[in-house]
CSV table of C-alpha atoms in Angstrom, one decimal:
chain,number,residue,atom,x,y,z
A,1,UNK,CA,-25.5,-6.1,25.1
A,2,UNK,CA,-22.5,-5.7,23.1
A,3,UNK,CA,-20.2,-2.6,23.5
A,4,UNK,CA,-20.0,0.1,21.5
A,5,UNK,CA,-17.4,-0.1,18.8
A,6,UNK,CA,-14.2,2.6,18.8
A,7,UNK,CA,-14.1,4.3,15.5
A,8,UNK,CA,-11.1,5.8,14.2
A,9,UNK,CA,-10.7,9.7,13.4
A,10,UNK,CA,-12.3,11.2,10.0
A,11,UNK,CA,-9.2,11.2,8.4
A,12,UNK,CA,-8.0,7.9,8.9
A,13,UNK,CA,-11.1,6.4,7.8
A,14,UNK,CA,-11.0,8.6,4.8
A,15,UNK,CA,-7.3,7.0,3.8
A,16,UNK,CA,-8.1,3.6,5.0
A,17,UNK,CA,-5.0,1.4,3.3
A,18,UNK,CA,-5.4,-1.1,0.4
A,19,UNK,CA,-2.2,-1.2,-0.6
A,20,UNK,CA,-0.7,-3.8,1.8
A,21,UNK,CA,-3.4,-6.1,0.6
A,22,UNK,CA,-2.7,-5.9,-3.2
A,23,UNK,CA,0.8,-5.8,-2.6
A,24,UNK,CA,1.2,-9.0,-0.8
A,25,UNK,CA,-1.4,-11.2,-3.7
A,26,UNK,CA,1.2,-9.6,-6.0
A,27,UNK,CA,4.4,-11.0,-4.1
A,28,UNK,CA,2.7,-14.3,-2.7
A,29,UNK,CA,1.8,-15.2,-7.3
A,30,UNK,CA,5.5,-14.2,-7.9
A,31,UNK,CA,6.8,-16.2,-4.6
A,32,UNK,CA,4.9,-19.2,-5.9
A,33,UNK,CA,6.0,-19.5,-9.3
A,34,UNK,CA,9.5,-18.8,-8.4
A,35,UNK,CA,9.4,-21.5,-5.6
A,36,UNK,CA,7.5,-24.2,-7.9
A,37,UNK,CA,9.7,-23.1,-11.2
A,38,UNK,CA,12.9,-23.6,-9.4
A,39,UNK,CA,11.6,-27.3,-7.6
A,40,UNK,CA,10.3,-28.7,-11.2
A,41,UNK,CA,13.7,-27.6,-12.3
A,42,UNK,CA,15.5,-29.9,-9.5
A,43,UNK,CA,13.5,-32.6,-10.2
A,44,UNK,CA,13.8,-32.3,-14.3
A,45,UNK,CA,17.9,-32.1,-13.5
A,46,UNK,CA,17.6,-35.0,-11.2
A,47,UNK,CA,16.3,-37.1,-13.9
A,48,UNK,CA,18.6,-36.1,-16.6
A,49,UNK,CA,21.5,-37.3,-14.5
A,50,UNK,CA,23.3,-40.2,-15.9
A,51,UNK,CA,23.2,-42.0,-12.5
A,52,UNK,CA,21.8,-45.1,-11.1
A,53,UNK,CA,21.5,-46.9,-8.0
A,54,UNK,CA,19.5,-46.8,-4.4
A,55,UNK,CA,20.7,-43.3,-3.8
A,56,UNK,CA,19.8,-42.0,-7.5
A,57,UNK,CA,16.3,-43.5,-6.8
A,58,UNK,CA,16.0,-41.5,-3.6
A,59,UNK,CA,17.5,-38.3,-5.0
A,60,UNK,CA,14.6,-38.9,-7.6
A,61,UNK,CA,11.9,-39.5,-5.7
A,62,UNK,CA,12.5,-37.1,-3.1
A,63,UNK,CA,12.8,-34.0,-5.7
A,64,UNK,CA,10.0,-35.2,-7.4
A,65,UNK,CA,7.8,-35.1,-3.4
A,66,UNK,CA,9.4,-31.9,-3.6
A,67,UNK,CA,8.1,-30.5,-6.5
A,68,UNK,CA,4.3,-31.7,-5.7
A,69,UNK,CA,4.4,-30.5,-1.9
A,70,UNK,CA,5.7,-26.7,-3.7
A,71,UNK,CA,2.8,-27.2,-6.2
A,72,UNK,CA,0.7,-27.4,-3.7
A,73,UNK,CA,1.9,-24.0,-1.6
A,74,UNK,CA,1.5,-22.4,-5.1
A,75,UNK,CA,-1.6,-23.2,-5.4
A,76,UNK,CA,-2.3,-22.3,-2.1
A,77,UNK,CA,-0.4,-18.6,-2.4
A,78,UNK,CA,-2.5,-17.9,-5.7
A,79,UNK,CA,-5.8,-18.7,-3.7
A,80,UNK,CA,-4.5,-16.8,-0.8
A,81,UNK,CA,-3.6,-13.9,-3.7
A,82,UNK,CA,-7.3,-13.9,-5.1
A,83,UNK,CA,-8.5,-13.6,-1.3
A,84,UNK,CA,-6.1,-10.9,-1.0
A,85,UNK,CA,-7.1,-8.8,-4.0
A,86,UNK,CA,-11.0,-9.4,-3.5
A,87,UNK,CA,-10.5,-8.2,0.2
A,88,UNK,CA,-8.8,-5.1,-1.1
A,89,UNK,CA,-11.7,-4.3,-4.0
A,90,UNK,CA,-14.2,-4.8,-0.9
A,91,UNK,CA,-12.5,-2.3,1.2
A,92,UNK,CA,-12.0,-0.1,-0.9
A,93,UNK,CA,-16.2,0.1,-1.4
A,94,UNK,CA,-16.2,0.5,1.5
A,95,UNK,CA,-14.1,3.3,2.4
A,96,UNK,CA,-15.8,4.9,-0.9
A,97,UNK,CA,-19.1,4.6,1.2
A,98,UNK,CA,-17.8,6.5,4.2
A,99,UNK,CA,-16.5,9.5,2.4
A,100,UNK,CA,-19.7,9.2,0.3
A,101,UNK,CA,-21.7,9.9,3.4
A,102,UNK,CA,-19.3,12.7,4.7
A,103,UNK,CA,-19.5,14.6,1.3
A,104,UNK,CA,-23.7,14.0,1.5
A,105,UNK,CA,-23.2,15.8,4.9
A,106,UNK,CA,-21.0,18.5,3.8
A,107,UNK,CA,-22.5,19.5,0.4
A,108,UNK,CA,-26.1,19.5,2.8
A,109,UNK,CA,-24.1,22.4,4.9
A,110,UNK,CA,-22.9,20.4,8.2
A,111,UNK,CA,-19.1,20.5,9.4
A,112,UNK,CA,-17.9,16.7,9.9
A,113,UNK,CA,-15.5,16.9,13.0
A,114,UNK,CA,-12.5,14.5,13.2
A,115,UNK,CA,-14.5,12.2,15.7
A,116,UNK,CA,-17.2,11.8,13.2
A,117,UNK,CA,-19.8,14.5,14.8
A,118,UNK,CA,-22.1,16.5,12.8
A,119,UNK,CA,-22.3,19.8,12.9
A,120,UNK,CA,-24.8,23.1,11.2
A,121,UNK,CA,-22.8,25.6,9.7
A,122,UNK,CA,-25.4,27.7,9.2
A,123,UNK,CA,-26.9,29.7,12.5
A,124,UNK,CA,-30.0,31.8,11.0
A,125,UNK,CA,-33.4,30.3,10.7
A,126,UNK,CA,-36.2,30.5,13.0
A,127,UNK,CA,-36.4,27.7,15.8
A,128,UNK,CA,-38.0,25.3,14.0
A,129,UNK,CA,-35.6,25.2,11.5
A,130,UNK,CA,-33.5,24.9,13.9
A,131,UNK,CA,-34.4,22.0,15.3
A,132,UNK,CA,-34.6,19.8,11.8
A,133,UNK,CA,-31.4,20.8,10.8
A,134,UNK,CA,-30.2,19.4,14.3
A,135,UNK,CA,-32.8,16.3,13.6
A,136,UNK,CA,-31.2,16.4,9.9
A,137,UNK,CA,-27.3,16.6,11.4
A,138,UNK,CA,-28.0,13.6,13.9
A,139,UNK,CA,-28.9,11.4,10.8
A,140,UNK,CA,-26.1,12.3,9.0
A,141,UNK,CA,-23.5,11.3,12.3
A,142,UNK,CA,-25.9,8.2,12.5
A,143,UNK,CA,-25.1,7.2,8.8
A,144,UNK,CA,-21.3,8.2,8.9
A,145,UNK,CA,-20.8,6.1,11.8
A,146,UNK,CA,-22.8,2.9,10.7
A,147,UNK,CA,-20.5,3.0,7.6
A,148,UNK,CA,-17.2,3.6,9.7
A,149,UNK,CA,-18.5,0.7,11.6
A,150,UNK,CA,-18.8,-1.5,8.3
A,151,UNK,CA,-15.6,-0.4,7.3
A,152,UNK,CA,-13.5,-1.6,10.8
A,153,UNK,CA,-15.8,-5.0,10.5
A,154,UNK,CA,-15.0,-5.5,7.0
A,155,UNK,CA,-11.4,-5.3,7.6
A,156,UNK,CA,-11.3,-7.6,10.5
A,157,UNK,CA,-13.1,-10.2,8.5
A,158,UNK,CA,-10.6,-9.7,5.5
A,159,UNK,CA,-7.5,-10.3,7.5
A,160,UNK,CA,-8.9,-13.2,9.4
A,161,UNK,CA,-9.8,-14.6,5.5
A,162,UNK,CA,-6.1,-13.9,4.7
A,163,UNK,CA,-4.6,-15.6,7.5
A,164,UNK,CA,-6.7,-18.3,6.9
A,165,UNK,CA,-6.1,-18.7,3.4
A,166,UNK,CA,-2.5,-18.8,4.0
A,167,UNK,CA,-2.2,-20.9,7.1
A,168,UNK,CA,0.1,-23.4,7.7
A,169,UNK,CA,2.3,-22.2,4.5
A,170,UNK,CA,5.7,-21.8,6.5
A,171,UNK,CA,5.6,-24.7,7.8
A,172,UNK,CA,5.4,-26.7,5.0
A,173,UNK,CA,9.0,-26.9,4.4
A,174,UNK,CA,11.4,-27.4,7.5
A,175,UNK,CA,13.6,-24.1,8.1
A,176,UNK,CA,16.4,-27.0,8.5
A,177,UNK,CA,15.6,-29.6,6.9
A,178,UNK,CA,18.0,-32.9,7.6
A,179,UNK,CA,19.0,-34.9,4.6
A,180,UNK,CA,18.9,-38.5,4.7
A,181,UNK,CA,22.1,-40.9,4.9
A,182,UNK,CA,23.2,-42.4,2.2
A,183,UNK,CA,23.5,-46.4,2.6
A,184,UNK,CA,26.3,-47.0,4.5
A,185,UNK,CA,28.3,-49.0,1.7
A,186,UNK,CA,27.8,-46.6,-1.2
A,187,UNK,CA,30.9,-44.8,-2.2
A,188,UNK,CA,28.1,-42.2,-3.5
A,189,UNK,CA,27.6,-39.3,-1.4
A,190,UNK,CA,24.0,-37.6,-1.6
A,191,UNK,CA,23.8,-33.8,-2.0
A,192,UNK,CA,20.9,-32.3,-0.7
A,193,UNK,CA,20.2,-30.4,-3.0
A,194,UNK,CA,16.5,-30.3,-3.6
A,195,UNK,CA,15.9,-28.1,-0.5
A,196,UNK,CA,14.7,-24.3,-0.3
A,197,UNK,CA,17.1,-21.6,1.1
A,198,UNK,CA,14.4,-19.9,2.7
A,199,UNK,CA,10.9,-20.7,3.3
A,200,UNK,CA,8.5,-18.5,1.2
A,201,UNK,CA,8.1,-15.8,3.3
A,202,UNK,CA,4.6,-14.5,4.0
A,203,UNK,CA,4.7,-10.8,5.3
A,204,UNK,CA,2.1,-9.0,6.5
A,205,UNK,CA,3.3,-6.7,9.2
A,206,UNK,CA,0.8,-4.6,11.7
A,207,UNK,CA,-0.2,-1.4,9.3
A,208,UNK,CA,0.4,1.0,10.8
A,209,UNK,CA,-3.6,2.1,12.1
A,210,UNK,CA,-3.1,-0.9,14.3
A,211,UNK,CA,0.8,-0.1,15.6
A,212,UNK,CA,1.0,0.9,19.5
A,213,UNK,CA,3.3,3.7,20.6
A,214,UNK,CA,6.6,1.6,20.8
A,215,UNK,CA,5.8,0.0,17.5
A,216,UNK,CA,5.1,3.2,15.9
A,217,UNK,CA,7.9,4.9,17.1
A,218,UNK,CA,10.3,1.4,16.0
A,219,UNK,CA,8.4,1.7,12.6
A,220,UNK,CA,9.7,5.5,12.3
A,221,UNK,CA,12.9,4.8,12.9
A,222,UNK,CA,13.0,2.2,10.2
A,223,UNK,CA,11.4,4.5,7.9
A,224,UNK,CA,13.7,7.1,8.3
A,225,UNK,CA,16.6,4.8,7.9
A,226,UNK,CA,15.3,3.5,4.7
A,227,UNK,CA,14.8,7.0,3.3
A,228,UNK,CA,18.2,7.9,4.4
A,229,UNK,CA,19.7,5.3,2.2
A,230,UNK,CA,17.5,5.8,-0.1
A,231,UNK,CA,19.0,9.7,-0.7
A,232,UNK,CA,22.0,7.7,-0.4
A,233,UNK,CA,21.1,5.5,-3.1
A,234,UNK,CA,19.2,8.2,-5.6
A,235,UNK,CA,21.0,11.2,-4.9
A,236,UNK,CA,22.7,11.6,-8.3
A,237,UNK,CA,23.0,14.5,-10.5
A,238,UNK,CA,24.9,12.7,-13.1
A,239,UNK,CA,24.4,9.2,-14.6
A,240,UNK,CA,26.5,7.2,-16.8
A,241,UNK,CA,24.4,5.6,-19.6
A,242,UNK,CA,24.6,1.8,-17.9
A,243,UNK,CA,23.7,3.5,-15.0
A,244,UNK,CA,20.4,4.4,-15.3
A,245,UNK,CA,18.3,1.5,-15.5
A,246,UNK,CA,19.0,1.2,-11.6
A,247,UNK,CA,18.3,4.4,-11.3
A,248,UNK,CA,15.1,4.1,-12.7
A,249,UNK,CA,14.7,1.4,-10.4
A,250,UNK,CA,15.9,2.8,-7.5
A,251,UNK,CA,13.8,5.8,-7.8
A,252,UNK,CA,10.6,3.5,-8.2
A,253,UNK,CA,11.2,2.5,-4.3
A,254,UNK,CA,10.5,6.3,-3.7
A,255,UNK,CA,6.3,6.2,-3.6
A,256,UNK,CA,6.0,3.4,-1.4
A,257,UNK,CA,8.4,4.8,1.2
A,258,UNK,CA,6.6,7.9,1.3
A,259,UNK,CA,3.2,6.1,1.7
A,260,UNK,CA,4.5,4.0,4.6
A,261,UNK,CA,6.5,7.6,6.1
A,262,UNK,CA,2.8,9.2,5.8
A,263,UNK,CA,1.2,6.5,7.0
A,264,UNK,CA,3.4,6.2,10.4
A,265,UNK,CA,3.3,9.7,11.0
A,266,UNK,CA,-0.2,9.6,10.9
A,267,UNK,CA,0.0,7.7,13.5
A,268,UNK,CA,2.4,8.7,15.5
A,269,UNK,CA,0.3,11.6,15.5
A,270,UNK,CA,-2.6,9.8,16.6
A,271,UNK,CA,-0.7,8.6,19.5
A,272,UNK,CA,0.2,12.6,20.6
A,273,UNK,CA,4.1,11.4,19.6
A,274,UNK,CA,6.0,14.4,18.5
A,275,UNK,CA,7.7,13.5,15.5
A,276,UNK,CA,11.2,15.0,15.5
A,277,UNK,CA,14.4,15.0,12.9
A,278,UNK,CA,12.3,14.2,9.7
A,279,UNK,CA,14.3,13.7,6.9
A,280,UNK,CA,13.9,14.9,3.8
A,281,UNK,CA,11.2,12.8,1.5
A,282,UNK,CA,13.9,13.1,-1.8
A,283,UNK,CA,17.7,13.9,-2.1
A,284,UNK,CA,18.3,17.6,-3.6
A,285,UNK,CA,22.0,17.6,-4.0
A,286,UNK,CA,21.8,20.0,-6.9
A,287,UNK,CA,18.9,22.3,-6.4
A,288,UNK,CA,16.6,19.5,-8.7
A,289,UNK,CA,13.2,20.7,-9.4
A,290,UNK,CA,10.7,18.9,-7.8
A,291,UNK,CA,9.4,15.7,-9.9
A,292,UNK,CA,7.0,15.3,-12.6
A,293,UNK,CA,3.5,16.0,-11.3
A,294,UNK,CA,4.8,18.2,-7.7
A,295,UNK,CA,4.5,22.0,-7.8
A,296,UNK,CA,7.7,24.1,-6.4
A,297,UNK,CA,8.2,25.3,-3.1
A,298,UNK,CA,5.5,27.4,-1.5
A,299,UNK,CA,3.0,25.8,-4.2
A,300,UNK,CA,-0.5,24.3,-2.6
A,301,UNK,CA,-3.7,22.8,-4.3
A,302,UNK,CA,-6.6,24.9,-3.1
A,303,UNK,CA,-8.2,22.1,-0.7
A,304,UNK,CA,-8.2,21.5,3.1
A,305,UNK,CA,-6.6,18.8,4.7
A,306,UNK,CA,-3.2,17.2,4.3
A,307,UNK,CA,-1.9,16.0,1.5
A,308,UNK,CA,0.0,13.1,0.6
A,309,UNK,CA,3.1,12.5,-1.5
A,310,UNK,CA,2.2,9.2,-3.8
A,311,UNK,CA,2.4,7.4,-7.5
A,312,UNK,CA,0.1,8.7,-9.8
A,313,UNK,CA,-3.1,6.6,-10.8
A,314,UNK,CA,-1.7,6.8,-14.8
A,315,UNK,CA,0.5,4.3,-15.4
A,316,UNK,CA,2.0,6.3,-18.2
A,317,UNK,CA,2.9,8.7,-15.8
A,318,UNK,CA,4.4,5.9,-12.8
A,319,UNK,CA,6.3,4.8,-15.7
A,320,UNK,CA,8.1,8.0,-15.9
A,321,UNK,CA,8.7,8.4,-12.7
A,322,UNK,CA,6.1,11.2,-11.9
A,323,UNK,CA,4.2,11.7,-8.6
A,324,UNK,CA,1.1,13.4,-7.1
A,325,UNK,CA,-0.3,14.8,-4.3
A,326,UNK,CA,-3.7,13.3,-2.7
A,327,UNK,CA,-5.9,14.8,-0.2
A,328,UNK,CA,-8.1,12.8,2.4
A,329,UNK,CA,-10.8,12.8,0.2
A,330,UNK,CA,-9.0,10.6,-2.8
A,331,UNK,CA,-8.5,13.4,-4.7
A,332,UNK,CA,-5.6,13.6,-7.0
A,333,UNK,CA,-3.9,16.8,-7.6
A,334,UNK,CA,-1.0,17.3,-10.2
A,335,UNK,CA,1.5,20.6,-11.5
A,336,UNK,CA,1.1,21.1,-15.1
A,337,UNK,CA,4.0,23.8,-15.3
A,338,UNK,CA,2.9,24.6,-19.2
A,339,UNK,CA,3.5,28.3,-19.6
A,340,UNK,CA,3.1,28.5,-23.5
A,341,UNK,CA,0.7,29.8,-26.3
A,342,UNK,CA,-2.2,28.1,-24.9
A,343,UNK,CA,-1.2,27.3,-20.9
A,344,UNK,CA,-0.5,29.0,-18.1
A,345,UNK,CA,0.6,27.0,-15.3
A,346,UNK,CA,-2.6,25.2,-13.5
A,347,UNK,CA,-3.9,22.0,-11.2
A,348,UNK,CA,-4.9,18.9,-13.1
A,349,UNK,CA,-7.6,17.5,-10.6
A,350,UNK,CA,-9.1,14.4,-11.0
A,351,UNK,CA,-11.8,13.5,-7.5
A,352,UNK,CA,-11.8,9.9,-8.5
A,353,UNK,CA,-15.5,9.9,-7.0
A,354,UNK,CA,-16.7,8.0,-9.7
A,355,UNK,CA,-15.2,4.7,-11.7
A,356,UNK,CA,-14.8,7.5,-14.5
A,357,UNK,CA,-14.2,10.7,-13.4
A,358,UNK,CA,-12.6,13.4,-15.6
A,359,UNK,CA,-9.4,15.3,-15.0
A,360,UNK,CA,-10.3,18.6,-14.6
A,361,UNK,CA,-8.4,22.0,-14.8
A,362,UNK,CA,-7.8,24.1,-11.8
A,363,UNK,CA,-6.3,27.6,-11.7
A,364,UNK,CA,-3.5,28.3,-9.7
A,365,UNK,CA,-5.0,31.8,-7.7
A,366,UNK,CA,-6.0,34.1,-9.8
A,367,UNK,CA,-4.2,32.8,-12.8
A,368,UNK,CA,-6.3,31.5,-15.6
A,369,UNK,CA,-5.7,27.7,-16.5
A,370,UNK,CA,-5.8,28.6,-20.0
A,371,UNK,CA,-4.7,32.1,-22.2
C-alpha cells in the first residue's frame, strides 16, 4: 500500500507559483535566438572572408557545424519553452481547482484550517443536523485534499517534462572548447573564433516550497542583498532626462524581487525560522508616496490573510510602473486615491475567479466609493 502523501499548508497551495515556469520558456526562446543569430552570423562572416586555403576550409566548415549543432539547441529550447508554458497553464487549473473547493466549503459555512481540515461554524441545530453537517464537512476535507493531491502530482510530473525536454542542452557545447592546429607549415594562424563564451545557461533553481532550512535561510540572504542594491540602484528623487529610461528599467526589477522576498519568507516561515533585519521592500529617501496601485501607510483591503506586494494583471498599468496587492485567494486589490466630483477614495477589486471577472468597487470603511 502506498503512503499517504504530505500536503502543504492552505496557503501555500492557494499561491502555488507559476511564474518560474513562464519565466524560464521566456528566457530559454530569447537564449536560443540569440545563441543561433549570433552562430549564423559567424558562419555568414566566415564566408565573406577573402581567404583561401586548408585552414579557410576548416574555419568554414567548422562555423558552419557550428551553426547546425546551435540550430538544433534552439529548436530544442523552443520545445522545452512550449513544455514550459503548457505546464504553467496546467498548474495553474489546477491550483484554480483547490481554491475552488475551499471557497465551495467556505460559502457552505465550514472554516478551512491551514492543514486542510474542515470545520462547522455554525453550533445550533438539533443532533441530527449535527451529524450531516459533520458528514457534509468530511466531504468537503475529502475533496480539498484529493485536489491538493492533484496539484503536488501535477507539479512533479511538470518538472520531470521540463528536465526532460531540456536535457543534455549544456553539454552540447564544451565549457572549453580546444581549437584545432593549424597545419604546421601555414604561416596562417586560425582564430577560434566560432566558439560560445558561455554555454546557454538553463536556470531553474529549487522554488522556494521545495528549499530546506539552510537553503532558505542562503536564499534570504541573497534576497535581501538584491533589494539592498536595488534601493541602491532606484533610490532617486531626481532624474536627469537621459536618465530615466534606466530608471524605468531598474524599477521594473522591483515586482519580481518582491515575489521571490514573499515567497522565501513564506517559507522560512514554514520552517519556524524567525526572520530578522528585513529590509525595506522600496527606497523612500524623500518621503515618496507609495506607487501607483498601493494605499498609504495604515491602509488595508478588507480581506483576511496576507497580502502580497506584485505587478498588476493590466499591462497598461505594469507599463507604468504600478503595483498591487493580492491575497491568498488570487484576488487583486488596488488604491484608487480619486477624491473629486464623482470619487471618493475606494478599492478596485477584481477576484480573478473567472477568465472574465469584473473589477469591482470597494469602499474604504465607511466611505462611499462614489459621491
Amino acid at each position: 500500500m502506498s503512503g499517504v502523501m504530505a500536503l502543504p499548508g492552505l496557503s501555500a497551495l492557494l499561491a502555488w507559483p507559476t511564474e518560474h515556469l513562464t519565466e524560464a520558456a521566456g528566457h530559454w526562446e530569447a537564449i536560443g535566438e540569440r545563441c543561433y543569430g549570433v552562430a549564423n552570423q559567424v558562419w555568414r562572416d566566415a564566408l565573406s572572408v577573402d581567404w583561401q586555403g586548408s585552414t579557410a576550409d576548416a574555419l568554414r566548415s567548422a562555423t558552419h557545424a557550428d551553426m547546425l549543432t546551435t540550430s538544433a539547441v534552439a529548436d530544442q529550447l523552443h520545445e522545452a519553452a512550449k513544455v514550459a508554458r503548457s505546464g504553467a497553464s496546467d498548474l495553474y487549473a489546477a491550483r484554480s481547482r483547490v481554491r475552488y473547493a475551499v471557497e465551495d466549503a467556505r460559502t457552505a459555512g465550514f472554516f478551512v484550517g491551514s492543514d486542510l481540515s474542515v470545520m462547522d461554524r455554525s453550533t445550533g441545530g438539533s443532533a441530527t443536523q449535527r451529524a450531516a453537517r459533520a458528514a457534509q464537512a468530511q466531504v468537503f476535507a475529502g475533496d480539498i485534499r484529493q485536489r491538493a493531491a492533484q496539484l503536488i502530482e501535477l507539479d512533479a510530473q511538470i518538472a520531470g517534462k521540463v528536465a526532460a525536454a531540456a536535457a543534455g542542452i549544456r553539454d552540447t557545447f564544451p565549457q572549453d572548447p580546444t581549437p584545432g592546429e593549424p597545419p604546421k607549415d601555414n604561416p596562417v594562424q586560425a582564430v577560434d573564433n566560432h566558439t560560445f563564451k558561455e554555454d546557454p545557461p538553463l536556470p531553474f533553481p529549487v522554488a522556494p516550497r521545495d528549499m530546506t532550512e539552510a537553503q532558505a535561510r542562503a536564499a534570504w540572504d541573497a534576497v535581501c542583498a538584491d533589494i539592498a542594491q536595488f534601493n541602491t540602484r532606484c533610490g532617486r528623487t531626481f532624474l536627469l532626462p537621459n536618465e530615466q529610461a534606466s530608471y524605468d528599467a531598474c524599477i521594473a526589477d522591483r515586482g519580481p524581487l518582491l515575489e521571490r522576498q514573499a515567497a522565501i519568507r513564506a517559507r522560512l516561515g514554514e520552517l519556524g525560522v524567525p526572520v530578522e533585519a528585513e529590509l525595506p521592500p522600496a527606497p523612500d529617501p524623500a518621503g515618496e508616496p507609495p506607487g501607483e496601485g498601493l494605499p498609504p501607510a495604515g491602509v488595508t483591503p478588507p480581506v483576511e490573510g496576507n497580502l502580497t506586494v506584485g505587478p498588476p494583471s493590466r499591462p497598461s498599468q505594469q507599463a507604468r510602473g504600478g503595483e498591487s496587492l493580492w491575497d491568498e485567494h488570487g484576488g487583486e486589490w488596488r488604491f484608487d486615491p480619486r477624491n473629486d466630483r464623482w470619487h471618493h477614495p475606494h478599492w478596485d477589486y477584481n477576484p480573478h475567479d473567472t477568465p472574465n471577472s469584473q473589477w469591482q468597487n470597494v469602499p474604504i470603511g465607511d466611505l462611499p466609493t462614489h459621491k
